[in-house]
């Protein structure tokens, strides 16, 4: 008997072939019915749903549909390594930031019916945006309604949103919680200690805490007065702006004032007058600002004790350039020395920037979403509390020698606490920071901080430490750090066998909240 009991007689083969043909015909009929039903369902969809379905099943196209609710987040970590910083062939001119056009509808929910019609957030093809991009030096107020920003927002939509729109909805970053127990007379900044070991050149970014974007302290009134005096004395070295930055300056100012009113309602408010427009009331300085009577950067200068640098995307090459800013706390540079420069040109003095960070930072700026602001800190050691120090300032002489009689009480840790965020209408990237000074003698009871500082000052990469200009105080600071390190290990504040590394609590230290509260009299 055959191992395969199948008949090979002609009649049997014919019967088997006939049965299989019948099954095939039946399957084809079912398939045709399914295709017909699918086509009917597809035709019943609206155009937006049809486009979305096609984008999911079709091959990539030259233009992309612009609705960030359907666009997955893109990688934007500057920490991702590119070997030897050899940039792949990337044309940044073709890279736009992630869009949030769908947020227009929610941001306009309290507008008039006529304005709402202009704020539907309909999908647009990227080719339409590219063709209608606003000019590099164009004032948005003078452009046609069909012109677009790099965020895919038209001038018509910007006009419909008006002044002080819902930036929380537009950006995806919530407004802060009200800090009702805050009192300005006792307020101190949080004790930032952004120290890392091993110490090498990275951006060291963390997610921004929305409640702490702009942090006020008891020196607020004096700081505002000092900043106004600096502008009076130095003018465009402190504050300046280039054509094309108008919308970005307005956005930055409006977002900052909205933040202050939400975070510190006991001190700040924003009202609207039919004759004067928006009025900002400052309860700490006891004055009022009629917004439309002042350039946005001057509104910031007179009310917000932070430095702001506004970076805009150049449509010609896709790179970001410094186009407007207020800088009252810069050491060795100022607005006039950096205004108009590209990102890589601004950072050219920084050790290892070109080799390790240039391409990654260009990519990061190109792809940063509005919903993902970040924070970081840089630090140095200074004699006294130098803030604005243009080239040739007398304070520079301190950095040229080691004073044998320098008392510890004059040595401070300076921390520039920085945030970086994209604003949602112009697509500008806003870099803001404030300088905070702490006498190093306070570190004696702060666990691990003297140990970290001692290690970094003695063993940090030479080029990085030279850039930080710590040499002029190291002869006094390092022996103090070593003594406090030994003291902390002997009294158990730090384990005797602890190996130096970045703290889990960074940029703070164990017990920082208790100390911070105590120093404010809580």
Short mmCIF file of C-alpha atoms in Angstrom, two decimals:
data_model
loop_
_atom_site.label_atom_id
_atom_site.label_comp_id
_atom_site.label_asym_id
_atom_site.label_seq_id
_atom_site.Cartn_x
_atom_site.Cartn_y
_atom_site.Cartn_z
CA UNK A 1 0.00 0.00 0.00
CA UNK A 2 1.23 3.43 -0.85
CA UNK A 3 2.33 5.66 1.99
CA UNK A 4 0.14 8.39 0.47
CA UNK A 5 -3.40 6.97 0.02
CA UNK A 6 -4.46 9.47 -2.70
CA UNK A 7 -6.06 8.29 -5.97
CA UNK A 8 -4.45 9.64 -9.13
CA UNK A 9 -7.23 8.48 -11.45
CA UNK A 10 -8.28 11.26 -13.95
CA UNK A 11 -11.92 11.37 -12.77
CA UNK A 12 -10.84 11.81 -9.14
CA UNK A 13 -8.43 14.61 -10.10
CA UNK A 14 -11.23 16.39 -12.03
CA UNK A 15 -13.61 16.18 -9.08
CA UNK A 16 -10.94 17.56 -6.70
CA UNK A 17 -10.07 20.44 -9.08
CA UNK A 18 -13.78 21.35 -9.46
CA UNK A 19 -14.28 21.50 -5.67
CA UNK A 20 -11.21 23.73 -5.20
CA UNK A 21 -12.31 26.06 -7.99
CA UNK A 22 -15.68 26.46 -6.33
CA UNK A 23 -14.01 27.38 -3.02
CA UNK A 24 -11.77 29.91 -4.81
CA UNK A 25 -14.76 31.56 -6.48
CA UNK A 26 -16.54 31.76 -3.12
CA UNK A 27 -13.47 33.42 -1.51
CA UNK A 28 -13.19 35.94 -4.34
CA UNK A 29 -16.86 36.88 -3.94
CA UNK A 30 -16.36 37.49 -0.18
CA UNK A 31 -13.24 39.54 -0.89
CA UNK A 32 -15.07 41.66 -3.44
CA UNK A 33 -17.88 42.30 -0.96
CA UNK A 34 -15.36 43.38 1.74
CA UNK A 35 -13.59 45.73 -0.66
CA UNK A 36 -16.89 47.27 -1.74
CA UNK A 37 -17.98 47.83 1.88
CA UNK A 38 -14.54 49.33 2.73
CA UNK A 39 -14.80 51.74 -0.21
CA UNK A 40 -18.30 52.81 0.87
CA UNK A 41 -17.05 53.44 4.44
CA UNK A 42 -14.03 55.38 3.16
CA UNK A 43 -16.18 57.62 0.96
CA UNK A 44 -18.46 58.28 3.93
CA UNK A 45 -15.56 59.75 5.90
CA UNK A 46 -14.76 63.46 5.93
CA UNK A 47 -11.69 64.76 4.14
CA UNK A 48 -9.65 65.04 7.39
CA UNK A 49 -10.42 61.42 8.34
CA UNK A 50 -9.64 60.26 4.79
CA UNK A 51 -6.25 62.03 4.88
CA UNK A 52 -5.41 60.52 8.26
CA UNK A 53 -6.32 57.00 7.07
CA UNK A 54 -4.25 57.39 3.91
CA UNK A 55 -1.27 58.73 5.89
CA UNK A 56 -1.34 55.57 7.99
CA UNK A 57 -1.44 53.08 5.10
CA UNK A 58 0.40 54.83 2.30
CA UNK A 59 4.10 55.21 1.58
CA UNK A 60 5.84 58.39 2.87
CA UNK A 61 5.11 61.49 0.80
CA UNK A 62 7.22 64.55 0.09
CA UNK A 63 4.94 66.80 2.18
CA UNK A 64 3.45 65.87 5.55
CA UNK A 65 0.08 66.68 7.00
CA UNK A 66 0.41 69.23 9.76
CA UNK A 67 -1.53 68.38 12.87
CA UNK A 68 0.59 67.56 15.86
CA UNK A 69 -2.24 65.60 17.44
CA UNK A 70 -1.37 63.00 14.81
CA UNK A 71 2.37 63.57 14.73
CA UNK A 72 4.34 61.45 17.22
CA UNK A 73 6.96 63.26 19.30
CA UNK A 74 10.40 63.30 17.74
CA UNK A 75 13.65 62.59 19.52
CA UNK A 76 15.28 65.78 20.73
CA UNK A 77 17.84 64.65 23.27
CA UNK A 78 21.15 66.49 22.86
CA UNK A 79 22.77 63.73 24.90
CA UNK A 80 22.42 61.22 22.04
CA UNK A 81 25.95 60.77 20.78
CA UNK A 82 27.08 61.35 17.23
CA UNK A 83 30.54 59.77 16.80
CA UNK A 84 33.13 62.55 16.61
CA UNK A 85 30.21 64.93 16.10
CA UNK A 86 30.27 64.03 12.39
CA UNK A 87 26.89 65.34 11.29
CA UNK A 88 24.89 63.22 8.89
CA UNK A 89 23.63 64.92 5.75
CA UNK A 90 20.80 66.91 7.33
CA UNK A 91 19.21 69.95 5.71
CA UNK A 92 17.82 71.88 8.68
CA UNK A 93 15.95 74.11 6.26
CA UNK A 94 13.51 71.22 5.79
CA UNK A 95 13.04 70.57 9.51
CA UNK A 96 10.21 72.40 11.23
CA UNK A 97 9.37 72.26 14.94
CA UNK A 98 6.47 70.03 15.98
CA UNK A 99 3.18 71.80 15.28
CA UNK A 100 0.23 72.22 17.64
CA UNK A 101 -2.39 73.55 15.25
CA UNK A 102 -5.08 71.50 16.94
CA UNK A 103 -4.58 73.67 20.07
CA UNK A 104 -5.97 76.72 18.25
CA UNK A 105 -9.53 75.44 18.64
CA UNK A 106 -9.26 75.06 22.42
CA UNK A 107 -7.32 78.32 22.84
CA UNK A 108 -10.13 80.15 21.03
CA UNK A 109 -13.03 78.67 22.96
CA UNK A 110 -13.72 81.96 24.80
CA UNK A 111 -13.39 84.15 21.69
CA UNK A 112 -16.20 85.61 19.61
CA UNK A 113 -17.98 83.39 17.07
CA UNK A 114 -16.29 85.25 14.23
CA UNK A 115 -12.85 84.69 15.77
CA UNK A 116 -13.60 81.03 16.44
CA UNK A 117 -14.24 80.48 12.73
CA UNK A 118 -10.63 81.49 12.11
CA UNK A 119 -9.26 79.21 14.85
CA UNK A 120 -10.34 75.75 13.70
CA UNK A 121 -6.80 74.37 13.54
CA UNK A 122 -7.43 72.65 10.21
CA UNK A 123 -4.70 70.46 8.77
CA UNK A 124 -2.31 72.07 6.31
CA UNK A 125 0.25 70.61 3.99
CA UNK A 126 3.84 71.50 4.81
CA UNK A 127 4.37 72.75 1.27
CA UNK A 128 1.77 75.46 1.92
CA UNK A 129 3.65 76.55 5.04
CA UNK A 130 7.01 76.65 3.25
CA UNK A 131 5.59 78.68 0.39
CA UNK A 132 3.99 81.24 2.73
CA UNK A 133 6.65 81.60 5.45
CA UNK A 134 6.96 85.04 6.99
CA UNK A 135 10.10 86.91 5.94
CA UNK A 136 13.22 86.75 8.13
CA UNK A 137 13.07 90.45 9.05
CA UNK A 138 9.34 91.00 8.53
CA UNK A 139 7.14 92.48 11.25
CA UNK A 140 4.17 90.14 11.62
CA UNK A 141 1.82 93.14 11.89
CA UNK A 142 2.68 94.20 8.34
CA UNK A 143 2.35 90.78 6.71
CA UNK A 144 -0.56 89.42 4.70
CA UNK A 145 -3.08 87.23 6.52
CA UNK A 146 -1.98 84.14 4.57
CA UNK A 147 1.64 84.32 5.77
CA UNK A 148 2.78 81.65 8.25
CA UNK A 149 5.22 81.37 11.12
CA UNK A 150 7.55 78.39 11.49
CA UNK A 151 4.87 76.84 13.72
CA UNK A 152 2.38 76.72 10.82
CA UNK A 153 0.25 79.50 12.36
CA UNK A 154 -1.13 82.12 9.97
CA UNK A 155 -1.23 85.85 10.56
CA UNK A 156 -5.01 85.64 10.37
CA UNK A 157 -5.02 83.13 13.24
CA UNK A 158 -2.59 85.24 15.28
CA UNK A 159 -4.82 88.29 14.82
CA UNK A 160 -7.87 86.25 15.86
CA UNK A 161 -6.11 85.10 19.04
CA UNK A 162 -5.39 88.71 20.00
CA UNK A 163 -3.35 89.82 23.01
CA UNK A 164 -2.63 87.50 25.96
CA UNK A 165 -4.15 84.35 24.44
CA UNK A 166 -4.28 81.05 26.34
CA UNK A 167 -0.59 80.18 26.13
CA UNK A 168 -1.04 77.19 28.43
CA UNK A 169 -3.35 75.60 25.86
CA UNK A 170 -1.28 76.74 22.89
CA UNK A 171 2.00 75.41 24.31
CA UNK A 172 0.83 72.38 26.27
CA UNK A 173 2.57 73.66 29.41
CA UNK A 174 0.12 74.37 32.26
CA UNK A 175 0.10 77.60 34.20
CA UNK A 176 1.66 77.33 37.68
CA UNK A 177 -0.25 76.66 40.85
CA UNK A 178 -0.85 79.75 42.98
CA UNK A 179 1.87 80.14 45.64
CA UNK A 180 -0.47 81.67 48.20
CA UNK A 181 1.83 81.30 51.23
CA UNK A 182 4.61 83.20 49.47
CA UNK A 183 5.76 86.49 51.01
CA UNK A 184 8.32 88.55 49.16
CA UNK A 185 10.02 90.06 52.23
CA UNK A 186 11.46 86.69 53.38
CA UNK A 187 11.71 84.80 50.10
CA UNK A 188 14.96 83.11 49.12
CA UNK A 189 15.70 81.22 45.90
CA UNK A 190 15.94 77.46 46.15
CA UNK A 191 19.55 76.41 46.88
CA UNK A 192 20.66 75.16 43.47
CA UNK A 193 23.89 73.15 43.49
CA UNK A 194 24.25 71.78 39.91
CA UNK A 195 27.46 69.86 40.61
CA UNK A 196 28.36 66.69 38.72
CA UNK A 197 31.12 64.11 38.83
CA UNK A 198 32.48 62.84 36.53
CA UNK A 199 32.60 66.37 35.18
CA UNK A 200 32.55 66.68 31.40
CA UNK A 201 30.82 68.87 28.86
CA UNK A 202 27.14 67.99 28.45
CA UNK A 203 23.95 70.02 28.58
CA UNK A 204 22.71 68.06 31.62
CA UNK A 205 19.06 68.84 30.98
CA UNK A 206 16.04 68.08 33.16
CA UNK A 207 12.34 68.72 32.62
CA UNK A 208 11.20 72.19 33.65
CA UNK A 209 9.03 72.37 36.75
CA UNK A 210 6.13 74.56 35.53
CA UNK A 211 5.64 76.16 38.97
CA UNK A 212 9.22 77.43 39.07
CA UNK A 213 9.81 78.95 35.64
CA UNK A 214 10.19 82.47 37.12
CA UNK A 215 11.24 82.49 40.77
CA UNK A 216 11.02 85.65 42.88
CA UNK A 217 12.99 86.48 46.02
CA UNK A 218 13.28 89.25 48.59
CA UNK A 219 15.76 91.24 46.49
CA UNK A 220 13.12 91.68 43.77
CA UNK A 221 12.57 95.45 44.06
CA UNK A 222 16.28 96.27 44.31
CA UNK A 223 17.08 93.93 41.42
CA UNK A 224 14.54 95.62 39.13
CA UNK A 225 15.95 99.02 40.00
CA UNK A 226 19.52 97.85 39.31
CA UNK A 227 18.50 96.45 35.94
CA UNK A 228 16.88 99.72 34.89
CA UNK A 229 20.05 101.58 35.89
CA UNK A 230 22.16 99.17 33.86
CA UNK A 231 20.07 99.83 30.78
CA UNK A 232 20.29 103.57 31.31
CA UNK A 233 24.08 103.32 31.56
CA UNK A 234 24.77 100.73 28.84
CA UNK A 235 21.80 100.85 26.46
CA UNK A 236 22.00 98.29 23.67
CA UNK A 237 24.66 96.30 25.50
CA UNK A 238 21.84 95.33 27.88
CA UNK A 239 18.68 95.34 25.74
CA UNK A 240 18.22 95.25 21.98
CA UNK A 241 16.18 93.60 19.25
CA UNK A 242 16.40 93.05 15.50
CA UNK A 243 13.67 93.26 12.83
CA UNK A 244 11.50 90.17 12.66
CA UNK A 245 11.56 89.55 16.43
CA UNK A 246 8.37 91.50 17.20
CA UNK A 247 6.03 88.54 17.64
CA UNK A 248 8.54 86.52 19.67
CA UNK A 249 9.17 89.47 22.02
CA UNK A 250 5.42 89.94 22.49
CA UNK A 251 4.88 86.23 23.20
CA UNK A 252 7.70 86.09 25.73
CA UNK A 253 6.42 89.12 27.61
CA UNK A 254 2.81 87.93 27.65
CA UNK A 255 3.74 84.43 28.83
CA UNK A 256 5.91 85.88 31.62
CA UNK A 257 3.17 88.20 32.88
CA UNK A 258 0.56 85.42 32.72
CA UNK A 259 2.91 83.28 34.80
CA UNK A 260 3.44 85.97 37.46
CA UNK A 261 -0.31 86.59 37.78
CA UNK A 262 -1.05 82.87 38.17
CA UNK A 263 1.86 82.08 40.51
CA UNK A 264 1.76 85.19 42.72
CA UNK A 265 -1.86 86.48 42.55
CA UNK A 266 -1.36 88.36 45.84
CA UNK A 267 1.11 90.66 44.07
CA UNK A 268 0.27 90.77 40.35
CA UNK A 269 -2.83 91.18 38.19
CA UNK A 270 -3.73 91.88 34.57
CA UNK A 271 -6.82 93.86 33.62
CA UNK A 272 -8.25 95.23 30.39
CA UNK A 273 -9.52 98.74 29.76
CA UNK A 274 -11.60 99.78 26.76
CA UNK A 275 -9.46 102.90 26.37
CA UNK A 276 -6.00 101.74 27.50
CA UNK A 277 -5.96 98.06 26.60
CA UNK A 278 -4.19 95.63 28.94
CA UNK A 279 -2.80 96.99 32.22
CA UNK A 280 -0.33 95.07 34.40
CA UNK A 281 -0.52 95.90 38.11
CA UNK A 282 2.61 95.25 40.17
CA UNK A 283 1.78 95.11 43.87
CA UNK A 284 5.41 94.81 44.97
CA UNK A 285 6.61 97.90 43.14
CA UNK A 286 3.19 99.55 43.57
CA UNK A 287 2.89 100.67 39.95
CA UNK A 288 0.96 99.95 36.77
CA UNK A 289 2.16 99.33 33.21
CA UNK A 290 0.00 100.09 30.17
CA UNK A 291 1.23 97.27 27.96
CA UNK A 292 0.69 98.84 24.56
CA UNK A 293 2.71 101.94 25.53
CA UNK A 294 5.98 100.01 25.96
CA UNK A 295 8.10 97.59 23.93
CA UNK A 296 7.65 94.04 25.30
CA UNK A 297 11.30 93.77 26.35
CA UNK A 298 11.01 96.99 28.36
CA UNK A 299 7.93 95.58 30.09
CA UNK A 300 10.09 92.61 31.10
CA UNK A 301 12.99 94.83 32.14
CA UNK A 302 10.73 96.75 34.53
CA UNK A 303 8.90 93.76 36.03
CA UNK A 304 10.74 90.43 35.63
CA UNK A 305 14.21 89.98 37.21
CA UNK A 306 15.41 87.46 34.63
CA UNK A 307 17.60 87.65 31.54
CA UNK A 308 16.03 86.61 28.23
CA UNK A 309 17.67 85.64 24.94
CA UNK A 310 15.29 85.08 22.01
CA UNK A 311 16.45 82.71 19.27
CA UNK A 312 14.63 82.63 15.92
CA UNK A 313 14.71 80.14 13.06
CA UNK A 314 16.18 81.52 9.86
CA UNK A 315 14.05 80.22 6.97
CA UNK A 316 17.05 80.41 4.64
CA UNK A 317 19.04 77.69 6.45
CA UNK A 318 16.84 76.38 9.31
CA UNK A 319 19.39 77.34 12.00
CA UNK A 320 18.64 79.48 15.04
CA UNK A 321 20.00 82.98 15.62
CA UNK A 322 20.01 85.38 18.59
CA UNK A 323 17.57 88.12 17.50
CA UNK A 324 16.46 89.92 20.68
CA UNK A 325 17.20 89.95 24.38
CA UNK A 326 17.78 91.47 27.79
CA UNK A 327 21.07 90.54 29.47
CA UNK A 328 21.85 92.18 32.79
CA UNK A 329 23.79 89.29 34.34
CA UNK A 330 26.32 88.25 31.70
CA UNK A 331 30.03 88.03 32.51
CA UNK A 332 32.38 88.89 29.66
CA UNK A 333 29.67 89.17 27.01
CA UNK A 334 26.50 91.14 26.40
CA UNK A 335 23.68 91.66 23.92
CA UNK A 336 25.75 93.74 21.51
CA UNK A 337 28.54 91.13 21.27
CA UNK A 338 26.17 88.23 20.45
CA UNK A 339 23.12 89.74 18.74
CA UNK A 340 22.60 88.32 15.25
CA UNK A 341 24.89 85.32 15.77
CA UNK A 342 24.02 81.70 15.03
CA UNK A 343 23.82 79.21 17.89
CA UNK A 344 27.24 77.70 17.16
CA UNK A 345 28.84 81.15 16.96
CA UNK A 346 27.45 82.13 20.34
CA UNK A 347 28.94 79.01 21.93
CA UNK A 348 32.29 79.04 20.11
CA UNK A 349 34.30 79.95 23.27
CA UNK A 350 32.96 76.91 25.17
CA UNK A 351 35.46 74.03 25.35
CA UNK A 352 34.46 70.91 23.37
CA UNK A 353 31.29 72.55 22.02
CA UNK A 354 32.13 72.13 18.32
CA UNK A 355 33.53 68.61 18.73
CA UNK A 356 30.90 67.19 21.08
CA UNK A 357 27.77 69.32 21.01
CA UNK A 358 27.33 71.50 17.92
CA UNK A 359 25.35 69.11 15.74
CA UNK A 360 23.33 67.74 18.67
CA UNK A 361 22.33 71.24 19.77
CA UNK A 362 21.34 72.31 16.26
CA UNK A 363 19.17 69.21 16.02
CA UNK A 364 17.74 69.81 19.50
CA UNK A 365 16.74 73.38 18.66
CA UNK A 366 15.20 72.25 15.37
CA UNK A 367 12.94 69.64 17.00
CA UNK A 368 12.17 70.98 20.50
CA UNK A 369 8.37 70.80 21.12
CA UNK A 370 6.56 73.63 22.89
CA UNK A 371 5.35 71.14 25.50
CA UNK A 372 8.83 70.07 26.62
CA UNK A 373 10.64 73.03 28.26
CA UNK A 374 13.81 72.14 30.12
CA UNK A 375 16.00 73.52 32.91
CA UNK A 376 19.68 73.29 33.74
CA UNK A 377 22.33 75.10 35.74
CA UNK A 378 25.86 76.35 35.15
CA UNK A 379 28.16 77.54 37.92
CA UNK A 380 31.41 79.26 38.80
CA UNK A 381 33.27 80.67 41.80
CA UNK A 382 33.45 84.45 42.14
CA UNK A 383 34.78 87.17 44.38
CA UNK A 384 31.80 89.15 45.67
CA UNK A 385 28.70 89.17 43.41
CA UNK A 386 29.59 90.35 39.90
CA UNK A 387 26.62 90.59 37.56
CA UNK A 388 26.96 92.68 34.42
CA UNK A 389 30.63 92.67 33.46
CA UNK A 390 31.36 93.94 29.93
CA UNK A 391 34.87 93.55 28.49
CA UNK A 392 37.30 95.84 30.30
CA UNK A 393 35.29 95.99 33.51
CA UNK A 394 37.55 96.61 36.56
CA UNK A 395 36.26 93.43 38.20
CA UNK A 396 38.15 91.42 35.58
CA UNK A 397 41.36 92.27 37.45
CA UNK A 398 40.30 89.94 40.27
CA UNK A 399 40.63 87.00 37.88
CA UNK A 400 44.27 87.73 37.05
CA UNK A 401 45.77 87.03 40.48
CA UNK A 402 45.37 85.01 43.64
CA UNK A 403 45.03 87.43 46.53
CA UNK A 404 46.79 85.91 49.59
CA UNK A 405 44.62 88.00 51.91
CA UNK A 406 41.29 87.11 50.30
CA UNK A 407 38.77 86.24 53.06
CA UNK A 408 36.47 83.26 52.59
CA UNK A 409 33.49 85.54 53.20
CA UNK A 410 34.04 87.20 49.80
CA UNK A 411 33.99 83.95 47.80
CA UNK A 412 30.63 82.93 46.32
CA UNK A 413 29.21 80.14 44.23
CA UNK A 414 27.45 81.74 41.29
CA UNK A 415 24.73 79.59 39.72
CA UNK A 416 23.05 80.65 36.51
CA UNK A 417 19.76 78.74 36.68
CA UNK A 418 18.55 78.47 33.12
CA UNK A 419 15.43 77.40 31.28
CA UNK A 420 14.86 76.75 27.59
CA UNK A 421 11.47 76.63 25.92
CA UNK A 422 9.78 77.13 22.57
CA UNK A 423 6.96 79.66 22.37
CA UNK A 424 3.93 78.42 20.42
CA UNK A 425 3.13 81.12 17.84
CA UNK A 426 6.42 82.37 16.41
CA UNK A 427 8.28 79.15 17.21
CA UNK A 428 11.13 81.14 18.79
CA UNK A 429 13.24 79.44 21.44
CA UNK A 430 13.53 81.43 24.65
CA UNK A 431 16.59 81.05 26.84
CA UNK A 432 16.19 82.76 30.21
CA UNK A 433 18.25 82.68 33.36
CA UNK A 434 18.99 84.44 36.63
CA UNK A 435 22.25 84.60 38.55
CA UNK A 436 22.16 83.35 42.15
CA UNK A 437 25.00 83.84 44.61
CA UNK A 438 25.73 81.76 47.73
CA UNK A 439 28.63 82.40 50.13
CA UNK A 440 30.72 79.22 50.12
CA UNK A 441 30.81 79.27 53.92
CA UNK A 442 27.20 78.05 53.81
CA UNK A 443 28.40 74.73 52.38
CA UNK A 444 29.94 73.63 55.66
CA UNK A 445 26.67 71.95 56.75
CA UNK A 446 25.47 70.91 53.28
CA UNK A 447 26.15 67.21 52.88
CA UNK A 448 28.49 66.22 50.03
CA UNK A 449 28.75 69.72 48.52
CA UNK A 450 32.29 70.52 49.80
CA UNK A 451 33.45 67.08 48.63
CA UNK A 452 32.08 67.59 45.12
CA UNK A 453 33.51 71.09 44.81
CA UNK A 454 36.92 69.97 46.02
CA UNK A 455 36.98 67.07 43.55
CA UNK A 456 35.89 69.19 40.58
CA UNK A 457 38.29 72.05 41.30
CA UNK A 458 41.27 69.72 41.71
CA UNK A 459 40.56 67.11 39.04
CA UNK A 460 38.13 68.68 36.56
CA UNK A 461 39.17 68.86 32.91
CA UNK A 462 41.68 71.70 32.57
CA UNK A 463 39.98 73.46 29.65
CA UNK A 464 36.60 73.42 31.40
CA UNK A 465 38.00 74.77 34.67
CA UNK A 466 39.88 77.51 32.82
CA UNK A 467 36.63 78.48 31.12
CA UNK A 468 34.94 78.67 34.54
CA UNK A 469 37.68 81.01 35.83
CA UNK A 470 37.86 79.41 39.28
CA UNK A 471 41.67 79.70 39.57
CA UNK A 472 41.65 83.13 41.24
CA UNK A 473 39.87 81.77 44.35
CA UNK A 474 41.04 78.14 44.43
CA UNK A 475 43.98 78.87 46.76
CA UNK A 476 41.46 79.76 49.47
CA UNK A 477 38.41 77.74 48.46
CA UNK A 478 39.99 74.29 47.99
CA UNK A 479 41.55 74.09 51.49
CA UNK A 480 38.18 75.11 52.96
CA UNK A 481 36.35 72.47 50.92
CA UNK A 482 38.85 69.80 52.00
CA UNK A 483 38.48 70.75 55.67
CA UNK A 484 34.67 70.69 55.51
CA UNK A 485 34.76 67.37 53.65
CA UNK A 486 36.88 65.83 56.42
CA UNK A 487 34.59 67.33 59.05
CA UNK A 488 31.45 65.94 57.41
CA UNK A 489 32.99 62.47 57.13
CA UNK A 490 34.09 62.50 60.77
CA UNK A 491 30.71 63.60 62.14
CA UNK A 492 28.75 61.16 59.97
CA UNK A 493 27.08 63.68 57.70
CA UNK A 494 28.88 61.93 54.82
CA UNK A 495 29.90 58.23 54.97
CA UNK A 496 33.67 57.86 55.39
CA UNK A 497 33.91 55.54 52.36
CA UNK A 498 31.69 57.63 50.06
CA UNK A 499 33.04 57.83 46.52
CA UNK A 500 32.43 61.12 44.77
CA UNK A 501 29.60 61.05 42.25
CA UNK A 502 26.64 63.16 41.14
CA UNK A 503 24.01 63.24 43.88
CA UNK A 504 20.61 61.64 43.36
CA UNK A 505 19.08 64.90 44.64
CA UNK A 506 21.01 67.03 42.10
CA UNK A 507 20.73 69.98 41.58
CA UNK A 508 20.11 70.01 45.32
CA UNK A 509 21.48 68.06 48.27
CA UNK A 510 20.10 65.93 51.12
CA UNK A 511 18.13 68.09 53.56
CA UNK A 512 17.99 71.14 51.28
CA UNK A 513 14.28 71.83 51.83
CA UNK A 514 14.60 71.90 55.62
CA UNK A 515 17.52 74.32 55.41
CA UNK A 516 15.79 76.49 52.81
CA UNK A 517 12.65 76.75 54.94
CA UNK A 518 14.62 77.47 58.08
CA UNK A 519 16.55 80.31 56.43
CA UNK A 520 13.23 81.92 55.41
CA UNK A 521 11.88 81.73 58.95
CA UNK A 522 9.31 78.98 58.33
#
